[in-house]
Structure formats: structure tokens, C-alpha cells
Short mmCIF file of C-alpha atoms in Angstrom, two decimals:
data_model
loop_
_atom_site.label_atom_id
_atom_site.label_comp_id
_atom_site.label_asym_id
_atom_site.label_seq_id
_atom_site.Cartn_x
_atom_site.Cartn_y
_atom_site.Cartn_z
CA UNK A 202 0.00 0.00 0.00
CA UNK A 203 2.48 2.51 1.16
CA UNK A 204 4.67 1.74 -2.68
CA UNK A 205 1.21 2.45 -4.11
CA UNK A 206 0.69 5.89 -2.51
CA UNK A 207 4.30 6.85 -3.36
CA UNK A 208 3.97 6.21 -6.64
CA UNK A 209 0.19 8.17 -6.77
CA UNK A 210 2.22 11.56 -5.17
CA UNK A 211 5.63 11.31 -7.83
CA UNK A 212 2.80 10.84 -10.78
CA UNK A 213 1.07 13.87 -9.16
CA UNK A 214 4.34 16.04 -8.54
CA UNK A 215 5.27 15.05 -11.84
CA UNK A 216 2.10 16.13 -13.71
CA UNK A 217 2.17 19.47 -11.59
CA UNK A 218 6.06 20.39 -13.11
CA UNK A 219 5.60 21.71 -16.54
CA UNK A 220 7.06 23.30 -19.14
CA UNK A 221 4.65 24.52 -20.95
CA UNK A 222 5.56 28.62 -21.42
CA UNK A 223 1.72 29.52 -20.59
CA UNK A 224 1.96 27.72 -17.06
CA UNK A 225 5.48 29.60 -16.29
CA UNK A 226 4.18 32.87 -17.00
CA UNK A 227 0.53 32.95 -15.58
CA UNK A 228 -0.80 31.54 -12.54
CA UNK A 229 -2.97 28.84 -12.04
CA UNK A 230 -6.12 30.79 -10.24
CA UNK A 231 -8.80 28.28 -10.92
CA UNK A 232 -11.14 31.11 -9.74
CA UNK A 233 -10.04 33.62 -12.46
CA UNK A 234 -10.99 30.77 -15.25
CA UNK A 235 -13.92 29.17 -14.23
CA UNK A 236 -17.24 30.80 -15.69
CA UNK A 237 -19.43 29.40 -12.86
CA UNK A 238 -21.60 32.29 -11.30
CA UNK A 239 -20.66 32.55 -7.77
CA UNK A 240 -23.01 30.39 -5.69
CA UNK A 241 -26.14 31.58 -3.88
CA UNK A 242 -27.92 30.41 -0.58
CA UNK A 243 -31.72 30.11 0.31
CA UNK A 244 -33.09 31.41 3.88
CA UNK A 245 -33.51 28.17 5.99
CA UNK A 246 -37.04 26.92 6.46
CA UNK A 247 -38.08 27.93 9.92
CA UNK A 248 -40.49 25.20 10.53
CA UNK A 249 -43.00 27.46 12.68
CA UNK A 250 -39.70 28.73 15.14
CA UNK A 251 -38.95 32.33 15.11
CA UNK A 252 -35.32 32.72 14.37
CA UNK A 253 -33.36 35.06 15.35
CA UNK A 254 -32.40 38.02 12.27
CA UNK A 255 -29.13 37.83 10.66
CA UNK A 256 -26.95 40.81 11.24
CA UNK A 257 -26.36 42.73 8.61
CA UNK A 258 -22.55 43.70 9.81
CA UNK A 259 -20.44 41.07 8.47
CA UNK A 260 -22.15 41.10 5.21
CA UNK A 261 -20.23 41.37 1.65
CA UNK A 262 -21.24 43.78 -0.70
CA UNK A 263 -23.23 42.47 -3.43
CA UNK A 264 -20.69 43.51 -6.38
CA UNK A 265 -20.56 41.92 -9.91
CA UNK A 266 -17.01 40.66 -10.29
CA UNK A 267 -15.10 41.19 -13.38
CA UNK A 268 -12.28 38.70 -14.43
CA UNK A 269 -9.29 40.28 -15.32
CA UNK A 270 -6.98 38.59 -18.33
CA UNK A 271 -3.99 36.56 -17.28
CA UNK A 272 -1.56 38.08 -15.23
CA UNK A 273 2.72 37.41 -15.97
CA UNK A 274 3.97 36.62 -12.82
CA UNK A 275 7.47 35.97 -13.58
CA UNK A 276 9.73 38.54 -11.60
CA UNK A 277 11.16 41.06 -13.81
CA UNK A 278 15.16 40.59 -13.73
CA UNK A 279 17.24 43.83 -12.64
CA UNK A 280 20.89 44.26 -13.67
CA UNK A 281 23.20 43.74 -11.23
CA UNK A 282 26.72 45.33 -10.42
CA UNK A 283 28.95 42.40 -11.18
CA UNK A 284 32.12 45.12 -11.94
CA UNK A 285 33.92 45.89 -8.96
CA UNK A 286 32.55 49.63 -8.02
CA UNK A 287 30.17 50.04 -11.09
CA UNK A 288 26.22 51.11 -11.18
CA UNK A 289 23.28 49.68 -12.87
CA UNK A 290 19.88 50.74 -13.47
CA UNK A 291 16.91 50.16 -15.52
CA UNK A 292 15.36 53.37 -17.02
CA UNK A 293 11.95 52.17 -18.77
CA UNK A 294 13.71 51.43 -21.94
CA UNK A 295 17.55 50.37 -21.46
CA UNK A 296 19.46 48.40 -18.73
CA UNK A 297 22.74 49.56 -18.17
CA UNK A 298 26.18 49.57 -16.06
CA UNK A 299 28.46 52.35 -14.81
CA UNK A 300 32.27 51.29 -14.86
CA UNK A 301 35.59 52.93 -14.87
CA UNK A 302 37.74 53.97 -17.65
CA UNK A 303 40.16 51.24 -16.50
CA UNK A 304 37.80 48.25 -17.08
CA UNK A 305 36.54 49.18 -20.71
CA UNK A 306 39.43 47.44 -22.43
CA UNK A 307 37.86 44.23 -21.22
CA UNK A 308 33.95 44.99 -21.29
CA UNK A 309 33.43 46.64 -24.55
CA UNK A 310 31.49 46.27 -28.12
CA UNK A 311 34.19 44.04 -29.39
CA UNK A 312 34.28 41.53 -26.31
CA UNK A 313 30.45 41.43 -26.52
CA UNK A 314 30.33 40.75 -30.24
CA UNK A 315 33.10 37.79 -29.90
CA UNK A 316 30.39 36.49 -27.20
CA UNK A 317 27.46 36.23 -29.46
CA UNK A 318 29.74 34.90 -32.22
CA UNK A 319 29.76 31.88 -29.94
CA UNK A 320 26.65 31.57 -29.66
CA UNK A 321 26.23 31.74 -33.25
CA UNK A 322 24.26 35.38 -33.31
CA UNK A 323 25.34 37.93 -36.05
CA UNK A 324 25.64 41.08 -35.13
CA UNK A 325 27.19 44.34 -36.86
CA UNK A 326 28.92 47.31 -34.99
CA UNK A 327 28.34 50.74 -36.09
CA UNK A 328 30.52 53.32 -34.15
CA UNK A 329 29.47 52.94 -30.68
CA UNK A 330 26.12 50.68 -31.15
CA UNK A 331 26.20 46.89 -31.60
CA UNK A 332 23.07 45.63 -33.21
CA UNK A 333 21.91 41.72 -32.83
CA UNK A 334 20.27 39.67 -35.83
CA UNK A 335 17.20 38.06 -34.84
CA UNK A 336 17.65 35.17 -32.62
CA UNK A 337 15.43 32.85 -29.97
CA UNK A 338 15.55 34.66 -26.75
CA UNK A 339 17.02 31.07 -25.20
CA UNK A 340 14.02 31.51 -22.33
CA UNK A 341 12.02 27.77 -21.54
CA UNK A 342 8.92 30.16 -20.15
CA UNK A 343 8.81 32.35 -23.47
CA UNK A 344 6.09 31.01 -26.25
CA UNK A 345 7.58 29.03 -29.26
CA UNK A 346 8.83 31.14 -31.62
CA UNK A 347 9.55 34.27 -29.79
CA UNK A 348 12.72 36.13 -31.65
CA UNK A 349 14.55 39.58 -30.50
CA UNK A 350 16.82 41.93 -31.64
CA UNK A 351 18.87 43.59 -29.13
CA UNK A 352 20.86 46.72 -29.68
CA UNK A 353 24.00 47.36 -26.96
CA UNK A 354 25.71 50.83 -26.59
CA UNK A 355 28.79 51.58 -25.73
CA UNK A 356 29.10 54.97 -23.52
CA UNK A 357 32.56 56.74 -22.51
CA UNK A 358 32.85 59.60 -20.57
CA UNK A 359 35.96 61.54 -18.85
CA UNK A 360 36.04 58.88 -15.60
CA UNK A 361 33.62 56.27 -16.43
CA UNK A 362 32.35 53.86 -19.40
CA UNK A 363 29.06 52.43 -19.74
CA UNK A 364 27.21 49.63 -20.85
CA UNK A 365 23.72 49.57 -22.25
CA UNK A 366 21.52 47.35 -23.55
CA UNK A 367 17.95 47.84 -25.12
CA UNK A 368 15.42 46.07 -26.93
CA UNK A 369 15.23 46.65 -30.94
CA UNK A 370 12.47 44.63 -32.05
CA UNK A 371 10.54 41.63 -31.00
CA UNK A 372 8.12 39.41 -32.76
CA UNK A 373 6.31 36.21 -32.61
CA UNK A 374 5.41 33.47 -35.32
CA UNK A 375 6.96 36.45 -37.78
CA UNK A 376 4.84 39.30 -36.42
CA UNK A 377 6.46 41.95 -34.44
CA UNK A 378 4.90 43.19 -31.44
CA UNK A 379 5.93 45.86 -29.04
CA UNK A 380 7.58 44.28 -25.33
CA UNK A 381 5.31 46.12 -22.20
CA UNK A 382 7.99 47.72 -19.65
CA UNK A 383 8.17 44.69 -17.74
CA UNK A 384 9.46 42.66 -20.60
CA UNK A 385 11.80 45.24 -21.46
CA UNK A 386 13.19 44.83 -17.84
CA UNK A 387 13.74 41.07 -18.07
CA UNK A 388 14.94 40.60 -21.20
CA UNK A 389 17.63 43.77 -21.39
CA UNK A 390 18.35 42.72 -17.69
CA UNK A 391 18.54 39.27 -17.84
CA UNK A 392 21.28 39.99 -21.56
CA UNK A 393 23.38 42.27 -19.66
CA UNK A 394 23.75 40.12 -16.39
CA UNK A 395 25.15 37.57 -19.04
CA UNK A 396 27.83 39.68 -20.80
CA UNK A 397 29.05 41.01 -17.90
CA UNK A 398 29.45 37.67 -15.77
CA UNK A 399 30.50 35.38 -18.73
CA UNK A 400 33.35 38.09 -19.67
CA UNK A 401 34.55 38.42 -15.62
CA UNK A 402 34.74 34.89 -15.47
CA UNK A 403 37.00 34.35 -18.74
CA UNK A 404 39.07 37.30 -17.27
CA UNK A 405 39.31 34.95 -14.33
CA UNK A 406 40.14 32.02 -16.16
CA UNK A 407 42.40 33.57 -17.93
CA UNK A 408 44.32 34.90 -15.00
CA UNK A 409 44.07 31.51 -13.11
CA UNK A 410 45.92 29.72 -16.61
CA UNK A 411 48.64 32.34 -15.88
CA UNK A 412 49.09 31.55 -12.68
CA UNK A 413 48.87 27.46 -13.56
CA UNK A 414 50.54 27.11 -17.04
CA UNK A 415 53.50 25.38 -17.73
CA UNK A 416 55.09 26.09 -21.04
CA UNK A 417 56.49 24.23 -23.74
CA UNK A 418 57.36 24.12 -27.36
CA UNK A 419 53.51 24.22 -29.36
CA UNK A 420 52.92 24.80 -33.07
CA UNK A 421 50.92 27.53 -34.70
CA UNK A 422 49.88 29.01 -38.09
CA UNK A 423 48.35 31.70 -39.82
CA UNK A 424 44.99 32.14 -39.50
CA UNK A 425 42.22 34.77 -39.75
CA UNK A 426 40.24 36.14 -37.31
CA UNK A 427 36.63 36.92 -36.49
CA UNK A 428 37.51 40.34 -37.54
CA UNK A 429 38.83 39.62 -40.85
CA UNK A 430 42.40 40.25 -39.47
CA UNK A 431 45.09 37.90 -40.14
CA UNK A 432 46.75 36.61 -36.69
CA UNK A 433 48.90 34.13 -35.30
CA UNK A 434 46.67 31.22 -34.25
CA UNK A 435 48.19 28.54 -31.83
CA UNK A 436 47.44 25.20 -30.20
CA UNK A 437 47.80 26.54 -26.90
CA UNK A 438 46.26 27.49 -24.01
CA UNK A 439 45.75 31.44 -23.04
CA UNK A 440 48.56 31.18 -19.73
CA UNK A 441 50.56 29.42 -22.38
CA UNK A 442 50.50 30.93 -25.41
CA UNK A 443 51.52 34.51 -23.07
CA UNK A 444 53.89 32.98 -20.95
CA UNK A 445 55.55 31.89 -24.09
CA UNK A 446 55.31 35.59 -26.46
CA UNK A 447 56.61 37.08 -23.65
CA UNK A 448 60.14 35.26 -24.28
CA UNK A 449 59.99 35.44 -28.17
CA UNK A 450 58.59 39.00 -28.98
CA UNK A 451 61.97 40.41 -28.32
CA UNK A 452 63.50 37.93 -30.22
CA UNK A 453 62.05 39.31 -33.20
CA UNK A 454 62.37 42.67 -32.21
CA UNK A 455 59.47 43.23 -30.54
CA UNK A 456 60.37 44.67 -26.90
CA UNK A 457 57.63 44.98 -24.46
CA UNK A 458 56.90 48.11 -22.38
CA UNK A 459 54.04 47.53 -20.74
CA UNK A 460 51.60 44.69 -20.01
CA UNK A 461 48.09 43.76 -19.04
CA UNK A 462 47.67 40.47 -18.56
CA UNK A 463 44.38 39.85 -17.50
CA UNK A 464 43.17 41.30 -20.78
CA UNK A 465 45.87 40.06 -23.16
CA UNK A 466 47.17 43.34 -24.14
CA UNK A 467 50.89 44.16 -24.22
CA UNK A 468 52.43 47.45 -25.70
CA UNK A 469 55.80 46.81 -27.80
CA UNK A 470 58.63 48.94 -29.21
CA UNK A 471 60.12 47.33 -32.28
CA UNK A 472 63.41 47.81 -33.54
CA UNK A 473 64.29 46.42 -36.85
CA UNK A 474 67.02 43.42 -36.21
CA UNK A 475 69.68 42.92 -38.94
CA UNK A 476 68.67 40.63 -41.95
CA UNK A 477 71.13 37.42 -40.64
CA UNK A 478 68.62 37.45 -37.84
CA UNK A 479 65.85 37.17 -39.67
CA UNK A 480 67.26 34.32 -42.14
CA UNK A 481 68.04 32.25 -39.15
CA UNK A 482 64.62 31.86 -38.80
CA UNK A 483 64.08 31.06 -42.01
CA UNK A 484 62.21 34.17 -43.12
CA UNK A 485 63.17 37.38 -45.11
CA UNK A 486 63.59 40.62 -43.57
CA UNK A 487 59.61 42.21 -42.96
CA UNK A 488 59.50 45.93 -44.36
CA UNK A 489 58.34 47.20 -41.13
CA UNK A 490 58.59 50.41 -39.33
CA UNK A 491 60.13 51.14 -36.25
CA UNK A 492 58.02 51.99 -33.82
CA UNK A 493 55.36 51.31 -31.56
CA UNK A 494 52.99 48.22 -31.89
CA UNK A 495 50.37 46.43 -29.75
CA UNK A 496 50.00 42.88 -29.05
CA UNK A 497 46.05 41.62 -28.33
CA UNK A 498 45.94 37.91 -27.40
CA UNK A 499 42.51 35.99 -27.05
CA UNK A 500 41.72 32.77 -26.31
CA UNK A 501 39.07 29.80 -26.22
CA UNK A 502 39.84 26.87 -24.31
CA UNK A 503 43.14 25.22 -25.92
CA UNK A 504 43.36 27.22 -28.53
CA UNK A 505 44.56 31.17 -29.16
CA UNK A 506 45.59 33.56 -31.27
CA UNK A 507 47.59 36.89 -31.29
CA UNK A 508 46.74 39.98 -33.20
CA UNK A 509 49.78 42.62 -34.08
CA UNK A 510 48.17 45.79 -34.49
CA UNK A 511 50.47 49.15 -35.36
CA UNK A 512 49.71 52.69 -33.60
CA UNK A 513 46.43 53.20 -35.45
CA UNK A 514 45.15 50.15 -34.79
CA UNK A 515 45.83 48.40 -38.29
CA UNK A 516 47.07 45.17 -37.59
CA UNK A 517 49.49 43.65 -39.63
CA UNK A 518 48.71 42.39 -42.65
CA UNK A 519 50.42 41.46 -46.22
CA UNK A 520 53.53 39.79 -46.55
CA UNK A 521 54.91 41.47 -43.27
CA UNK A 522 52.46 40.11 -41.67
CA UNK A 523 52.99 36.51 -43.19
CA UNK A 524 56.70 37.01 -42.08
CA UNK A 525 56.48 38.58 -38.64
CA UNK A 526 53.96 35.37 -37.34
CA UNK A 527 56.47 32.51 -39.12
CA UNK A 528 59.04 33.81 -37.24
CA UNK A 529 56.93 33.56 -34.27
CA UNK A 530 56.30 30.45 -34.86
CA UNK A 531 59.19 28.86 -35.59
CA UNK A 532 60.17 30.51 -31.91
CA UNK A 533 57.29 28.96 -30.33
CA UNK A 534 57.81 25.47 -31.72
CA UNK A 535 61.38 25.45 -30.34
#
């Protein structure tokens, strides 16, 4: 008996958990849906005995009630201030976050549109706004085919950076609809929340390989990158692959002056070397001017890559490009 009556609550628990979007979003008031009229009571036959009146105090009001539609009941998400010392809000139309100067080499439109790339979502960046194709909105208590199109600003100031996200469009079986304030809440909320965490934990990760990665000889190749750029890709973990630039940059006449780690970034001073040096690595001499040069390095799991990019931010490309990386590589598979 006691098997049976388990079994009777799991099928009941069970049939209670579902997935159905209309169930997550609205509540179950049975009272709200039923179109029964609400019940009525006769005086009780006295039989001949005088009872005594009913008072009239406790009474409720004889009202008609009107059912109201179906109310969403899923909390609205607000953003939340994952960056050390930033701000958020939610102003009716955008969710944002406040940040310093400091921090907007790693949270920025770029970052953001490597993130979507992984989760195969176009997007396009024009000057300071990043616009999204139209995707699923990836939420179990959303109806079936429910699409969005977010658009993501990028705000600097004298001190301080920002972070905003809106919504563009949204529509539903094809037919675009306009999001109440609430839903404008979750979803730019709920988008933010996950830039911001998913890049501060690959900044961790990336920090913790650093700290943990033992180096060794690795091969590489040219490659291009999401960005059209031609880089230096390599079969090697972020600590790694840094760990191991760091020794053959100047070896190639690229001297470092400063460093970020945690982002990937290194500022360089190159100095043309003398063409022996150059065909002892098997490569011609690169027609390259002196100068300086930054180094952007970026990762996902065991594999990376490594950008060159010159003063104006025009990476390296052509055959000096072709011969700055093989002689890189040749370094790194020693």
C-alpha cells in the first residue's frame, strides 16, 4: 500500500512540473478561469420557530465581479553590479552599467560581439552601437517562436564607461509586437547580467591559466580572425600561449613596455634586427617600421591567437604580416 501511494504523489508532482511557457508565465487561479456564477444560498425553512435576524454587519457587498486577463507573474530581472565599483539601473527602456575607464578594455562592443559569435548570433557594430540579428531569446517560459533583436551601446565619458543594452524589435510566429515595460526589464536585464558575468569569469580564467601554465614548445599558423584580421593562431592554451610571447617578442624585435595580462594586451617597441637574424629563422627581412605596436591575445579553451596591431590600430597584414607570425612560430615550436 504505502509503494502504491508513493507512486500516486511522484505521478502527481510530476504532472504538476511543466514546461509549458503559458503555465510559467501565468498563474494557475482556478477562480479567475472558471465561468461558474458565484453560488447563492436560500433562507432556511423555519419550521414554525422564530429565528433570530441575521446581522447585517459582516455582510459582503453584493458587487458583480469582473475577471481580469492573465496576469505574468514571472519577476522582472534587474541588472546587477557584477564590476567591482560600477552602477546599474533600468530606465523604462535600457538596462545599463556604470564602470571605470580602467575596465573598458575588457567589457566593450568588441568583447560582446566575440560572445554572441559563440553563440552563433550575427551582429554588426556601427561606431558605438552593436546591433543583434534576430535570434530565440534562449528563455524555456517564453512562447515558441519568440525572436529579439537587441541593440547594446557603448558609452565613454571623462572617468567612467558604460554599458547599455535595449530592446530593438521583437516578434512572434513572424509578427512583431511591441515588449510592455516589464518585458523590457527582463529581457535587457537578464542579456546584460550575461555579458558582464560570462566576460569576468574568462578574465578569471584567464588569470588563473597564468598563474597554472606550464610552457612548452607548441605549433601555430596563420589564420584569420573573427575580424577579418590575419593573426597568429596557436594550439595553446591562453597562460601558455603569453607565458611563451613574452620570451619570443623580443626575439624578433618586438620589446615589451608595458603589459596587461588579464586582458591580453601588451604594448611593444620594435626595432628592426639585422637581416642574418631574420634568415636564421628562415624568413626574409619584414618591411616594417620602427616603432610602436600592440599585441592583443585571445583565447578559447586550448586554442589562441595573437593579433599585431600598429599605432592606429591596423594590424598587420600582407607579406609582413605573413613574415612577422612565421618567425613567431618557428620561436614557439622550439
Amino acid at each position: 500500500m504505502k509503494k502504491i501511494l508513493l507512486g500516486l504523489s511522484t505521478v502527481a508532482l510530476l504532472s504538476a512540473c511543466s514546461s509549458d511557457p503559458e503555465k510559467l508565465q501565468s498563474a494557475n487561479d482556478s477562480y479567475q478561469k472558471s465561468n461558474s456564477p458565484i453560488p447563492s444560498f436560500s433562507p432556511l425553512a423555519s419550521g414554525g420557530v422564530n429565528l433570530p435576524q441575521q446581522a447585517s454587519t459582516y455582510e459582503l457587498p453584493n458587487i458583480a465581479v469582473k475577471k481580469d486577463t492573465a496576469v505574468d507573474i514571472r519577476p522582472p530581472s534587474t541588472p546587477l553590479a557584477i564590476i567591482k565599483n560600477s552602477l546599474t539601473q533600468f530606465d523604462g527602456e535600457r538596462a545599463l552599467i556604470v564602470y571605470s575607464n580602467e575596465q573598458a578594455s575588457l567589457y566593450n562592443l568588441q568583447q560582446i560581439q566575440r560572445l554572441l559569435k559563440e553563440e552563433n548570433i550575427d551582429s554588426t557594430i556601427n561606431g558605438t552601437v552593436l546591433t543583434t540579428d534576430w535570434h530565440s531569446t534562449g528563455r524555456i517560459d517564453d512562447k515558441a517562436n519568440t525572436e529579439i533583436q537587441y541593440q547594446v551601446e557603448q558609452v565613454s565619458a571623462q572617468d567612467a564607461s558604460a554599458l547599455t543594452v535595449s530592446v530593438k524589435q521583437m516578434r512572434r510566429d513572424g509578427i512583431i509586437f511591441t515588449p510592455s515595460v516589464a518585458e523590457k526589464q527582463r529581457y535587457t536585464s537578464a542579456r546584460l547580467n550575461h555579458f558582464v558575468a560570462t566576460l569576468t569569469n574568462s578574465y578569471t580564467k584567464q588569470q588563473q591559466d597564468l598563474n597554472n601554465a606550464s610552457v612548452g614548445a607548441f605549433q601555430s599558423g596563420l589564420i584569420t580572425d573573427i575580424n577579418g584580421r590575419t593573426a597568429l593562431g596557436m594550439d595553446a592554451t591562453f597562460g601558455q600561449a603569453w607565458e611563451k610571447l613574452g620570451s619570443t617578442l623580443p626575439k624578433v624585435g618586438f620589446d615589451i613596455k608595458s603589459e596587461t595580462a588579464g586582458r591580453g594586451q601588451r604594448e611593444l617597441k620594435y626595432s628592426p634586427l639585422e637581416k642574418e637574424n631574420w634568415l636564421r629563422l628562415g624568413v626574409n627581412k619584414p618591411e616594417l617600421e620602427k616603432g610602436t605596436y600592440f599585441m592583443q591575445l585571445s583565447a578559447i579553451g586550448k586554442q589562441s591567437a595573437v593579433v599585431i596591431t600598429d599605432e592606429e590600430n591596423k594590424a598587420l597584414s600582407g607579406e609582413s604580416a605573413q613574415v612577422v607570425y612565421q618567425a613567431i612560430g618557428a620561436l614557439l615550436a622550439k
